[in-house]
């Protein structure tokens, strides 16, 4: 258990009564993100199936942050620790390995979400540390993370390669979320060019975004890290989101 001020952080395995409450958080995810099909199918099961790999923060009776990660086997044929399909791929592998009894060789973070009322208090650093501790207690020496840079949406036409090269005078990334990870000891490894995919009809995209989607081509959508490709002839639009693979070395648990 990690308690700082009034905020208590534990794994969900330690407080299973909170399993049903981790989505009570006020959050700012773009409306289209939950329509990633892999996430729609599997994300809601992660906390229940892998509670030792998930952490929750409370302030009194209020749930104020969650952190989710999953174990998977990166050594099976056709696999690697940091796949190009990033977030989607490790989520699929985690459930496939669980179903087939494959022993995990590593772990990947999926998200850390902090209630909007608690942003700017350093809670994201503490949640990241709690995730590292959680996977370390399961015998892993690495926590991987397909990170979604939080400020990239402001410049969707800039390539992710160019974006992650930007550093402040202190040598840390200028992007706030990449900065948290690197300052916490993580190292940027590579880009996951197709980490999440959201596809839908044009009417669905209009509902999700409030935009007209009347012209074919690349469309800048609020909250999207790269443009959404619209095809009016086939009544569809597709968003393929790149993420950034970050590696955290995990210290073994102290006894």
PDB file of N, CA and C in Angstrom, residues 55-158:
ATOM      1  N   UNK A  55      -4.068  -1.003 -10.621  1.00  0.00           N
ATOM      2  CA  UNK A  55      -4.016  -0.228  -9.380  1.00  0.00           C
ATOM      3  C   UNK A  55      -5.135   0.811  -9.359  1.00  0.00           C
ATOM      4  N   UNK A  56      -5.511   1.190  -8.160  1.00  0.00           N
ATOM      5  CA  UNK A  56      -6.594   2.153  -7.974  1.00  0.00           C
ATOM      6  C   UNK A  56      -6.201   3.119  -6.861  1.00  0.00           C
ATOM      7  N   UNK A  57      -6.605   4.369  -7.037  1.00  0.00           N
ATOM      8  CA  UNK A  57      -6.332   5.394  -6.029  1.00  0.00           C
ATOM      9  C   UNK A  57      -7.654   5.936  -5.508  1.00  0.00           C
ATOM     10  N   UNK A  58      -7.722   6.117  -4.211  1.00  0.00           N
ATOM     11  CA  UNK A  58      -8.915   6.680  -3.591  1.00  0.00           C
ATOM     12  C   UNK A  58      -8.534   7.833  -2.680  1.00  0.00           C
ATOM     13  N   UNK A  59      -9.451   8.760  -2.577  1.00  0.00           N
ATOM     14  CA  UNK A  59      -9.350   9.861  -1.621  1.00  0.00           C
ATOM     15  C   UNK A  59     -10.596   9.769  -0.754  1.00  0.00           C
ATOM     16  N   UNK A  60     -10.462   9.181   0.407  1.00  0.00           N
ATOM     17  CA  UNK A  60     -11.636   8.852   1.193  1.00  0.00           C
ATOM     18  C   UNK A  60     -12.434   7.781   0.470  1.00  0.00           C
ATOM     19  N   UNK A  61     -13.711   8.060   0.247  1.00  0.00           N
ATOM     20  CA  UNK A  61     -14.563   7.100  -0.455  1.00  0.00           C
ATOM     21  C   UNK A  61     -14.569   7.328  -1.965  1.00  0.00           C
ATOM     22  N   UNK A  62     -13.850   8.304  -2.436  1.00  0.00           N
ATOM     23  CA  UNK A  62     -13.892   8.667  -3.856  1.00  0.00           C
ATOM     24  C   UNK A  62     -12.768   7.984  -4.625  1.00  0.00           C
ATOM     25  N   UNK A  63     -13.103   7.328  -5.742  1.00  0.00           N
ATOM     26  CA  UNK A  63     -12.090   6.775  -6.645  1.00  0.00           C
ATOM     27  C   UNK A  63     -11.561   7.906  -7.510  1.00  0.00           C
ATOM     28  N   UNK A  64     -10.237   8.139  -7.474  1.00  0.00           N
ATOM     29  CA  UNK A  64      -9.680   9.313  -8.149  1.00  0.00           C
ATOM     30  C   UNK A  64      -8.691   8.963  -9.271  1.00  0.00           C
ATOM     31  N   UNK A  65      -8.294   7.706  -9.391  1.00  0.00           N
ATOM     32  CA  UNK A  65      -7.388   7.324 -10.478  1.00  0.00           C
ATOM     33  C   UNK A  65      -7.377   5.810 -10.614  1.00  0.00           C
ATOM     34  N   UNK A  66      -7.100   5.359 -11.832  1.00  0.00           N
ATOM     35  CA  UNK A  66      -6.923   3.928 -12.088  1.00  0.00           C
ATOM     36  C   UNK A  66      -5.707   3.744 -12.989  1.00  0.00           C
ATOM     37  N   UNK A  67      -5.083   2.591 -12.843  1.00  0.00           N
ATOM     38  CA  UNK A  67      -3.974   2.220 -13.716  1.00  0.00           C
ATOM     39  C   UNK A  67      -4.135   0.760 -14.097  1.00  0.00           C
ATOM     40  N   UNK A  68      -4.130   0.490 -15.385  1.00  0.00           N
ATOM     41  CA  UNK A  68      -4.358  -0.868 -15.869  1.00  0.00           C
ATOM     42  C   UNK A  68      -3.143  -1.371 -16.625  1.00  0.00           C
ATOM     43  N   UNK A  69      -2.793  -2.620 -16.384  1.00  0.00           N
ATOM     44  CA  UNK A  69      -1.747  -3.270 -17.166  1.00  0.00           C
ATOM     45  C   UNK A  69      -2.103  -4.742 -17.320  1.00  0.00           C
ATOM     46  N   UNK A  70      -1.445  -5.400 -18.260  1.00  0.00           N
ATOM     47  CA  UNK A  70      -1.716  -6.818 -18.520  1.00  0.00           C
ATOM     48  C   UNK A  70      -0.403  -7.560 -18.746  1.00  0.00           C
ATOM     49  N   UNK A  71      -0.365  -8.837 -18.379  1.00  0.00           N
ATOM     50  CA  UNK A  71       0.794  -9.679 -18.687  1.00  0.00           C
ATOM     51  C   UNK A  71       0.586 -10.373 -20.023  1.00  0.00           C
ATOM     52  N   UNK A  72       1.678 -10.652 -20.707  1.00  0.00           N
ATOM     53  CA  UNK A  72       1.571 -11.436 -21.939  1.00  0.00           C
ATOM     54  C   UNK A  72       2.894 -12.122 -22.226  1.00  0.00           C
ATOM     55  N   UNK A  73       2.856 -13.094 -23.106  1.00  0.00           N
ATOM     56  CA  UNK A  73       4.054 -13.824 -23.501  1.00  0.00           C
ATOM     57  C   UNK A  73       4.574 -13.239 -24.801  1.00  0.00           C
ATOM     58  N   UNK A  74       5.761 -12.635 -24.743  1.00  0.00           N
ATOM     59  CA  UNK A  74       6.349 -11.995 -25.916  1.00  0.00           C
ATOM     60  C   UNK A  74       7.271 -12.920 -26.696  1.00  0.00           C
ATOM     61  N   UNK A  75       7.391 -14.182 -26.242  1.00  0.00           N
ATOM     62  CA  UNK A  75       8.370 -15.086 -26.842  1.00  0.00           C
ATOM     63  C   UNK A  75       7.756 -16.137 -27.759  1.00  0.00           C
ATOM     64  N   UNK A  76       6.452 -16.153 -27.883  1.00  0.00           N
ATOM     65  CA  UNK A  76       5.821 -17.097 -28.802  1.00  0.00           C
ATOM     66  C   UNK A  76       6.100 -16.691 -30.248  1.00  0.00           C
ATOM     67  N   UNK A  77       5.965 -17.639 -31.162  1.00  0.00           N
ATOM     68  CA  UNK A  77       6.225 -17.365 -32.578  1.00  0.00           C
ATOM     69  C   UNK A  77       5.366 -16.203 -33.062  1.00  0.00           C
ATOM     70  N   UNK A  78       6.008 -15.298 -33.777  1.00  0.00           N
ATOM     71  CA  UNK A  78       5.306 -14.163 -34.343  1.00  0.00           C
ATOM     72  C   UNK A  78       5.085 -13.008 -33.392  1.00  0.00           C
ATOM     73  N   UNK A  79       5.661 -13.087 -32.217  1.00  0.00           N
ATOM     74  CA  UNK A  79       5.459 -12.031 -31.232  1.00  0.00           C
ATOM     75  C   UNK A  79       6.750 -11.280 -30.927  1.00  0.00           C
ATOM     76  N   UNK A  80       6.584 -10.143 -30.288  1.00  0.00           N
ATOM     77  CA  UNK A  80       7.709  -9.348 -29.812  1.00  0.00           C
ATOM     78  C   UNK A  80       7.230  -8.529 -28.618  1.00  0.00           C
ATOM     79  N   UNK A  81       8.157  -7.963 -27.894  1.00  0.00           N
ATOM     80  CA  UNK A  81       7.780  -7.209 -26.700  1.00  0.00           C
ATOM     81  C   UNK A  81       7.040  -5.918 -27.040  1.00  0.00           C
ATOM     82  N   UNK A  82       7.424  -5.288 -28.149  1.00  0.00           N
ATOM     83  CA  UNK A  82       6.829  -3.995 -28.490  1.00  0.00           C
ATOM     84  C   UNK A  82       6.299  -4.037 -29.924  1.00  0.00           C
ATOM     85  N   UNK A  83       5.117  -4.614 -30.140  1.00  0.00           N
ATOM     86  CA  UNK A  83       4.581  -4.778 -31.494  1.00  0.00           C
ATOM     87  C   UNK A  83       4.128  -3.452 -32.106  1.00  0.00           C
ATOM     88  N   UNK A  84       4.112  -3.413 -33.441  1.00  0.00           N
ATOM     89  CA  UNK A  84       3.672  -2.214 -34.148  1.00  0.00           C
ATOM     90  C   UNK A  84       2.217  -1.885 -33.853  1.00  0.00           C
ATOM     91  N   UNK A  85       1.427  -2.906 -33.564  1.00  0.00           N
ATOM     92  CA  UNK A  85       0.017  -2.685 -33.240  1.00  0.00           C
ATOM     93  C   UNK A  85      -0.200  -2.386 -31.765  1.00  0.00           C
ATOM     94  N   UNK A  86       0.868  -2.178 -31.049  1.00  0.00           N
ATOM     95  CA  UNK A  86       0.865  -1.613 -29.720  1.00  0.00           C
ATOM     96  C   UNK A  86      -0.243  -2.025 -28.781  1.00  0.00           C
ATOM     97  N   UNK A  87      -1.049  -1.053 -28.390  1.00  0.00           N
ATOM     98  CA  UNK A  87      -2.092  -1.213 -27.377  1.00  0.00           C
ATOM     99  C   UNK A  87      -3.059  -2.329 -27.743  1.00  0.00           C
ATOM    100  N   UNK A  88      -3.570  -2.297 -28.961  1.00  0.00           N
ATOM    101  CA  UNK A  88      -4.504  -3.338 -29.401  1.00  0.00           C
ATOM    102  C   UNK A  88      -3.881  -4.727 -29.305  1.00  0.00           C
ATOM    103  N   UNK A  89      -2.637  -4.826 -29.752  1.00  0.00           N
ATOM    104  CA  UNK A  89      -2.011  -6.151 -29.845  1.00  0.00           C
ATOM    105  C   UNK A  89      -1.746  -6.766 -28.485  1.00  0.00           C
ATOM    106  N   UNK A  90      -1.192  -5.990 -27.557  1.00  0.00           N
ATOM    107  CA  UNK A  90      -0.872  -6.591 -26.256  1.00  0.00           C
ATOM    108  C   UNK A  90      -2.148  -6.960 -25.497  1.00  0.00           C
ATOM    109  N   UNK A  91      -3.207  -6.208 -25.726  1.00  0.00           N
ATOM    110  CA  UNK A  91      -4.473  -6.546 -25.072  1.00  0.00           C
ATOM    111  C   UNK A  91      -5.008  -7.875 -25.594  1.00  0.00           C
ATOM    112  N   UNK A  92      -4.939  -8.075 -26.901  1.00  0.00           N
ATOM    113  CA  UNK A  92      -5.363  -9.353 -27.489  1.00  0.00           C
ATOM    114  C   UNK A  92      -4.485 -10.488 -26.986  1.00  0.00           C
ATOM    115  N   UNK A  93      -3.173 -10.286 -27.005  1.00  0.00           N
ATOM    116  CA  UNK A  93      -2.263 -11.341 -26.561  1.00  0.00           C
ATOM    117  C   UNK A  93      -2.512 -11.720 -25.105  1.00  0.00           C
ATOM    118  N   UNK A  94      -2.763 -10.743 -24.255  1.00  0.00           N
ATOM    119  CA  UNK A  94      -2.967 -11.027 -22.833  1.00  0.00           C
ATOM    120  C   UNK A  94      -4.136 -11.980 -22.629  1.00  0.00           C
ATOM    121  N   UNK A  95      -5.245 -11.724 -23.284  1.00  0.00           N
ATOM    122  CA  UNK A  95      -6.408 -12.593 -23.110  1.00  0.00           C
ATOM    123  C   UNK A  95      -6.229 -13.931 -23.820  1.00  0.00           C
ATOM    124  N   UNK A  96      -5.533 -13.922 -24.939  1.00  0.00           N
ATOM    125  CA  UNK A  96      -5.262 -15.189 -25.624  1.00  0.00           C
ATOM    126  C   UNK A  96      -4.374 -16.077 -24.765  1.00  0.00           C
ATOM    127  N   UNK A  97      -3.352 -15.473 -24.154  1.00  0.00           N
ATOM    128  CA  UNK A  97      -2.451 -16.252 -23.299  1.00  0.00           C
ATOM    129  C   UNK A  97      -3.176 -16.795 -22.083  1.00  0.00           C
ATOM    130  N   UNK A  98      -4.058 -15.976 -21.524  1.00  0.00           N
ATOM    131  CA  UNK A  98      -4.825 -16.447 -20.365  1.00  0.00           C
ATOM    132  C   UNK A  98      -5.688 -17.644 -20.748  1.00  0.00           C
ATOM    133  N   UNK A  99      -6.311 -17.570 -21.912  1.00  0.00           N
ATOM    134  CA  UNK A  99      -7.208 -18.642 -22.354  1.00  0.00           C
ATOM    135  C   UNK A  99      -6.451 -19.926 -22.632  1.00  0.00           C
ATOM    136  N   UNK A 100      -5.233 -19.807 -23.188  1.00  0.00           N
ATOM    137  CA  UNK A 100      -4.472 -20.993 -23.583  1.00  0.00           C
ATOM    138  C   UNK A 100      -3.429 -21.405 -22.544  1.00  0.00           C
ATOM    139  N   UNK A 101      -3.332 -20.695 -21.447  1.00  0.00           N
ATOM    140  CA  UNK A 101      -2.410 -21.085 -20.394  1.00  0.00           C
ATOM    141  C   UNK A 101      -0.957 -20.787 -20.685  1.00  0.00           C
ATOM    142  N   UNK A 102      -0.672 -19.793 -21.537  1.00  0.00           N
ATOM    143  CA  UNK A 102       0.716 -19.416 -21.813  1.00  0.00           C
ATOM    144  C   UNK A 102       1.247 -18.544 -20.673  1.00  0.00           C
ATOM    145  N   UNK A 103       2.381 -18.908 -20.145  1.00  0.00           N
ATOM    146  CA  UNK A 103       2.971 -18.136 -19.054  1.00  0.00           C
ATOM    147  C   UNK A 103       3.463 -16.782 -19.564  1.00  0.00           C
ATOM    148  N   UNK A 104       3.170 -15.698 -18.859  1.00  0.00           N
ATOM    149  CA  UNK A 104       3.622 -14.380 -19.319  1.00  0.00           C
ATOM    150  C   UNK A 104       5.119 -14.204 -19.152  1.00  0.00           C
ATOM    151  N   UNK A 105       5.710 -13.437 -20.048  1.00  0.00           N
ATOM    152  CA  UNK A 105       7.134 -13.111 -19.959  1.00  0.00           C
ATOM    153  C   UNK A 105       7.366 -11.641 -19.669  1.00  0.00           C
ATOM    154  N   UNK A 106       6.342 -10.814 -19.828  1.00  0.00           N
ATOM    155  CA  UNK A 106       6.482  -9.388 -19.586  1.00  0.00           C
ATOM    156  C   UNK A 106       5.107  -8.800 -19.314  1.00  0.00           C
ATOM    157  N   UNK A 107       5.065  -7.489 -19.095  1.00  0.00           N
ATOM    158  CA  UNK A 107       3.794  -6.819 -18.819  1.00  0.00           C
ATOM    159  C   UNK A 107       3.779  -5.472 -19.524  1.00  0.00           C
ATOM    160  N   UNK A 108       2.585  -5.070 -19.919  1.00  0.00           N
ATOM    161  CA  UNK A 108       2.423  -3.779 -20.580  1.00  0.00           C
ATOM    162  C   UNK A 108       1.335  -2.974 -19.885  1.00  0.00           C
ATOM    163  N   UNK A 109       1.619  -1.708 -19.644  1.00  0.00           N
ATOM    164  CA  UNK A 109       0.583  -0.799 -19.173  1.00  0.00           C
ATOM    165  C   UNK A 109      -0.423  -0.567 -20.301  1.00  0.00           C
ATOM    166  N   UNK A 110      -1.651  -0.300 -19.940  1.00  0.00           N
ATOM    167  CA  UNK A 110      -2.690   0.049 -20.902  1.00  0.00           C
ATOM    168  C   UNK A 110      -3.150   1.489 -20.733  1.00  0.00           C
ATOM    169  N   UNK A 111      -3.290   1.916 -19.503  1.00  0.00           N
ATOM    170  CA  UNK A 111      -3.701   3.301 -19.270  1.00  0.00           C
ATOM    171  C   UNK A 111      -3.463   3.677 -17.825  1.00  0.00           C
ATOM    172  N   UNK A 112      -3.272   4.963 -17.626  1.00  0.00           N
ATOM    173  CA  UNK A 112      -3.368   5.577 -16.309  1.00  0.00           C
ATOM    174  C   UNK A 112      -4.307   6.765 -16.494  1.00  0.00           C
ATOM    175  N   UNK A 113      -5.408   6.748 -15.774  1.00  0.00           N
ATOM    176  CA  UNK A 113      -6.386   7.822 -15.887  1.00  0.00           C
ATOM    177  C   UNK A 113      -6.588   8.445 -14.519  1.00  0.00           C
ATOM    178  N   UNK A 114      -6.447   9.768 -14.463  1.00  0.00           N
ATOM    179  CA  UNK A 114      -6.585  10.528 -13.224  1.00  0.00           C
ATOM    180  C   UNK A 114      -7.825  11.409 -13.332  1.00  0.00           C
ATOM    181  N   UNK A 115      -8.630  11.419 -12.297  1.00  0.00           N
ATOM    182  CA  UNK A 115      -9.815  12.272 -12.270  1.00  0.00           C
ATOM    183  C   UNK A 115      -9.419  13.716 -12.562  1.00  0.00           C
ATOM    184  N   UNK A 116     -10.233  14.401 -13.356  1.00  0.00           N
ATOM    185  CA  UNK A 116      -9.882  15.758 -13.767  1.00  0.00           C
ATOM    186  C   UNK A 116      -9.692  16.700 -12.578  1.00  0.00           C
ATOM    187  N   UNK A 117     -10.366  16.450 -11.473  1.00  0.00           N
ATOM    188  CA  UNK A 117     -10.201  17.297 -10.290  1.00  0.00           C
ATOM    189  C   UNK A 117      -8.855  17.079  -9.600  1.00  0.00           C
ATOM    190  N   UNK A 118      -8.149  16.005  -9.971  1.00  0.00           N
ATOM    191  CA  UNK A 118      -6.899  15.669  -9.301  1.00  0.00           C
ATOM    192  C   UNK A 118      -5.680  15.806 -10.211  1.00  0.00           C
ATOM    193  N   UNK A 119      -5.885  16.374 -11.379  1.00  0.00           N
ATOM    194  CA  UNK A 119      -4.759  16.604 -12.280  1.00  0.00           C
ATOM    195  C   UNK A 119      -3.852  17.697 -11.713  1.00  0.00           C
ATOM    196  N   UNK A 120      -2.567  17.602 -12.043  1.00  0.00           N
ATOM    197  CA  UNK A 120      -1.619  18.616 -11.603  1.00  0.00           C
ATOM    198  C   UNK A 120      -1.120  18.449 -10.182  1.00  0.00           C
ATOM    199  N   UNK A 121      -1.414  17.324  -9.565  1.00  0.00           N
ATOM    200  CA  UNK A 121      -0.979  17.081  -8.183  1.00  0.00           C
ATOM    201  C   UNK A 121       0.128  16.037  -8.092  1.00  0.00           C
ATOM    202  N   UNK A 122       0.636  15.620  -9.229  1.00  0.00           N
ATOM    203  CA  UNK A 122       1.686  14.606  -9.222  1.00  0.00           C
ATOM    204  C   UNK A 122       1.174  13.194  -9.061  1.00  0.00           C
ATOM    205  N   UNK A 123      -0.143  13.013  -9.146  1.00  0.00           N
ATOM    206  CA  UNK A 123      -0.707  11.685  -8.943  1.00  0.00           C
ATOM    207  C   UNK A 123      -0.329  10.723 -10.061  1.00  0.00           C
ATOM    208  N   UNK A 124      -0.126  11.232 -11.265  1.00  0.00           N
ATOM    209  CA  UNK A 124       0.253  10.346 -12.371  1.00  0.00           C
ATOM    210  C   UNK A 124       1.595   9.672 -12.105  1.00  0.00           C
ATOM    211  N   UNK A 125       2.542  10.382 -11.496  1.00  0.00           N
ATOM    212  CA  UNK A 125       3.834   9.776 -11.142  1.00  0.00           C
ATOM    213  C   UNK A 125       3.630   8.647 -10.132  1.00  0.00           C
ATOM    214  N   UNK A 126       2.771   8.881  -9.173  1.00  0.00           N
ATOM    215  CA  UNK A 126       2.550   7.886  -8.133  1.00  0.00           C
ATOM    216  C   UNK A 126       1.818   6.661  -8.686  1.00  0.00           C
ATOM    217  N   UNK A 127       0.898   6.889  -9.615  1.00  0.00           N
ATOM    218  CA  UNK A 127       0.200   5.765 -10.228  1.00  0.00           C
ATOM    219  C   UNK A 127       1.153   4.940 -11.092  1.00  0.00           C
ATOM    220  N   UNK A 128       2.054   5.606 -11.803  1.00  0.00           N
ATOM    221  CA  UNK A 128       3.040   4.899 -12.615  1.00  0.00           C
ATOM    222  C   UNK A 128       3.958   4.066 -11.721  1.00  0.00           C
ATOM    223  N   UNK A 129       4.386   4.648 -10.620  1.00  0.00           N
ATOM    224  CA  UNK A 129       5.227   3.902  -9.678  1.00  0.00           C
ATOM    225  C   UNK A 129       4.471   2.708  -9.111  1.00  0.00           C
ATOM    226  N   UNK A 130       3.179   2.883  -8.839  1.00  0.00           N
ATOM    227  CA  UNK A 130       2.375   1.779  -8.301  1.00  0.00           C
ATOM    228  C   UNK A 130       2.221   0.657  -9.319  1.00  0.00           C
ATOM    229  N   UNK A 131       2.066   1.000 -10.602  1.00  0.00           N
ATOM    230  CA  UNK A 131       2.003  -0.027 -11.641  1.00  0.00           C
ATOM    231  C   UNK A 131       3.317  -0.790 -11.734  1.00  0.00           C
ATOM    232  N   UNK A 132       4.432  -0.065 -11.678  1.00  0.00           N
ATOM    233  CA  UNK A 132       5.736  -0.742 -11.707  1.00  0.00           C
ATOM    234  C   UNK A 132       5.873  -1.696 -10.523  1.00  0.00           C
ATOM    235  N   UNK A 133       5.479  -1.241  -9.353  1.00  0.00           N
ATOM    236  CA  UNK A 133       5.562  -2.100  -8.172  1.00  0.00           C
ATOM    237  C   UNK A 133       4.669  -3.332  -8.337  1.00  0.00           C
ATOM    238  N   UNK A 134       3.491  -3.129  -8.906  1.00  0.00           N
ATOM    239  CA  UNK A 134       2.538  -4.232  -9.061  1.00  0.00           C
ATOM    240  C   UNK A 134       3.097  -5.321  -9.973  1.00  0.00           C
ATOM    241  N   UNK A 135       3.651  -4.927 -11.121  1.00  0.00           N
ATOM    242  CA  UNK A 135       4.181  -5.943 -12.038  1.00  0.00           C
ATOM    243  C   UNK A 135       5.454  -6.553 -11.472  1.00  0.00           C
ATOM    244  N   UNK A 136       6.210  -5.781 -10.694  1.00  0.00           N
ATOM    245  CA  UNK A 136       7.394  -6.331 -10.054  1.00  0.00           C
ATOM    246  C   UNK A 136       7.048  -7.428  -9.068  1.00  0.00           C
ATOM    247  N   UNK A 137       5.948  -7.259  -8.354  1.00  0.00           N
ATOM    248  CA  UNK A 137       5.519  -8.285  -7.398  1.00  0.00           C
ATOM    249  C   UNK A 137       5.047  -9.551  -8.101  1.00  0.00           C
ATOM    250  N   UNK A 138       4.756  -9.442  -9.387  1.00  0.00           N
ATOM    251  CA  UNK A 138       4.377 -10.631 -10.164  1.00  0.00           C
ATOM    252  C   UNK A 138       5.582 -11.270 -10.856  1.00  0.00           C
ATOM    253  N   UNK A 139       6.774 -10.780 -10.531  1.00  0.00           N
ATOM    254  CA  UNK A 139       7.993 -11.405 -11.034  1.00  0.00           C
ATOM    255  C   UNK A 139       8.569 -10.799 -12.298  1.00  0.00           C
ATOM    256  N   UNK A 140       8.027  -9.681 -12.771  1.00  0.00           N
ATOM    257  CA  UNK A 140       8.535  -9.062 -13.993  1.00  0.00           C
ATOM    258  C   UNK A 140       9.615  -8.033 -13.660  1.00  0.00           C
ATOM    259  N   UNK A 141      10.577  -7.894 -14.560  1.00  0.00           N
ATOM    260  CA  UNK A 141      11.615  -6.882 -14.363  1.00  0.00           C
ATOM    261  C   UNK A 141      11.478  -5.711 -15.328  1.00  0.00           C
ATOM    262  N   UNK A 142      10.390  -5.707 -16.099  1.00  0.00           N
ATOM    263  CA  UNK A 142      10.148  -4.644 -17.069  1.00  0.00           C
ATOM    264  C   UNK A 142       8.650  -4.331 -17.102  1.00  0.00           C
ATOM    265  N   UNK A 143       8.325  -3.060 -17.199  1.00  0.00           N
ATOM    266  CA  UNK A 143       6.971  -2.634 -17.535  1.00  0.00           C
ATOM    267  C   UNK A 143       7.067  -1.854 -18.839  1.00  0.00           C
ATOM    268  N   UNK A 144       6.395  -2.357 -19.865  1.00  0.00           N
ATOM    269  CA  UNK A 144       6.330  -1.666 -21.141  1.00  0.00           C
ATOM    270  C   UNK A 144       5.086  -0.785 -21.160  1.00  0.00           C
ATOM    271  N   UNK A 145       5.069   0.208 -22.050  1.00  0.00           N
ATOM    272  CA  UNK A 145       3.889   1.072 -22.128  1.00  0.00           C
ATOM    273  C   UNK A 145       3.783   1.675 -23.523  1.00  0.00           C
ATOM    274  N   UNK A 146       2.668   1.409 -24.249  1.00  0.00           N
ATOM    275  CA  UNK A 146       2.403   2.103 -25.498  1.00  0.00           C
ATOM    276  C   UNK A 146       1.723   3.438 -25.173  1.00  0.00           C
ATOM    277  N   UNK A 147       2.521   4.465 -25.042  1.00  0.00           N
ATOM    278  CA  UNK A 147       2.081   5.722 -24.459  1.00  0.00           C
ATOM    279  C   UNK A 147       1.400   6.610 -25.510  1.00  0.00           C
ATOM    280  N   UNK A 148       0.298   7.207 -25.107  1.00  0.00           N
ATOM    281  CA  UNK A 148      -0.446   8.164 -25.938  1.00  0.00           C
ATOM    282  C   UNK A 148      -0.020   9.576 -25.526  1.00  0.00           C
ATOM    283  N   UNK A 149       0.834  10.251 -26.301  1.00  0.00           N
ATOM    284  CA  UNK A 149       1.295  11.586 -25.907  1.00  0.00           C
ATOM    285  C   UNK A 149       0.118  12.562 -25.784  1.00  0.00           C
ATOM    286  N   UNK A 150      -0.030  13.169 -24.625  1.00  0.00           N
ATOM    287  CA  UNK A 150      -1.258  13.892 -24.328  1.00  0.00           C
ATOM    288  C   UNK A 150      -1.420  15.207 -25.087  1.00  0.00           C
ATOM    289  N   UNK A 151      -0.336  15.798 -25.568  1.00  0.00           N
ATOM    290  CA  UNK A 151      -0.452  17.079 -26.276  1.00  0.00           C
ATOM    291  C   UNK A 151      -0.326  16.935 -27.786  1.00  0.00           C
ATOM    292  N   UNK A 152      -0.141  15.730 -28.279  1.00  0.00           N
ATOM    293  CA  UNK A 152       0.045  15.528 -29.720  1.00  0.00           C
ATOM    294  C   UNK A 152      -1.191  15.948 -30.519  1.00  0.00           C
ATOM    295  N   UNK A 153      -2.370  15.881 -29.915  1.00  0.00           N
ATOM    296  CA  UNK A 153      -3.598  16.239 -30.637  1.00  0.00           C
ATOM    297  C   UNK A 153      -3.575  17.684 -31.145  1.00  0.00           C
ATOM    298  N   UNK A 154      -2.748  18.537 -30.520  1.00  0.00           N
ATOM    299  CA  UNK A 154      -2.668  19.930 -30.957  1.00  0.00           C
ATOM    300  C   UNK A 154      -1.981  20.071 -32.311  1.00  0.00           C
ATOM    301  N   UNK A 155      -1.218  19.043 -32.697  1.00  0.00           N
ATOM    302  CA  UNK A 155      -0.476  19.093 -33.963  1.00  0.00           C
ATOM    303  C   UNK A 155      -0.630  17.767 -34.707  1.00  0.00           C
ATOM    304  N   UNK A 156      -1.819  17.461 -35.179  1.00  0.00           N
ATOM    305  CA  UNK A 156      -2.053  16.152 -35.797  1.00  0.00           C
ATOM    306  C   UNK A 156      -1.294  15.926 -37.092  1.00  0.00           C
ATOM    307  N   UNK A 157      -0.857  17.001 -37.742  1.00  0.00           N
ATOM    308  CA  UNK A 157      -0.150  16.840 -39.018  1.00  0.00           C
ATOM    309  C   UNK A 157       1.353  16.646 -38.836  1.00  0.00           C
ATOM    310  N   UNK A 158       1.844  16.836 -37.624  1.00  0.00           N
ATOM    311  CA  UNK A 158       3.256  16.582 -37.340  1.00  0.00           C
ATOM    312  C   UNK A 158       3.447  15.081 -37.162  1.00  0.00           C
TER     313      UNK A 158
END
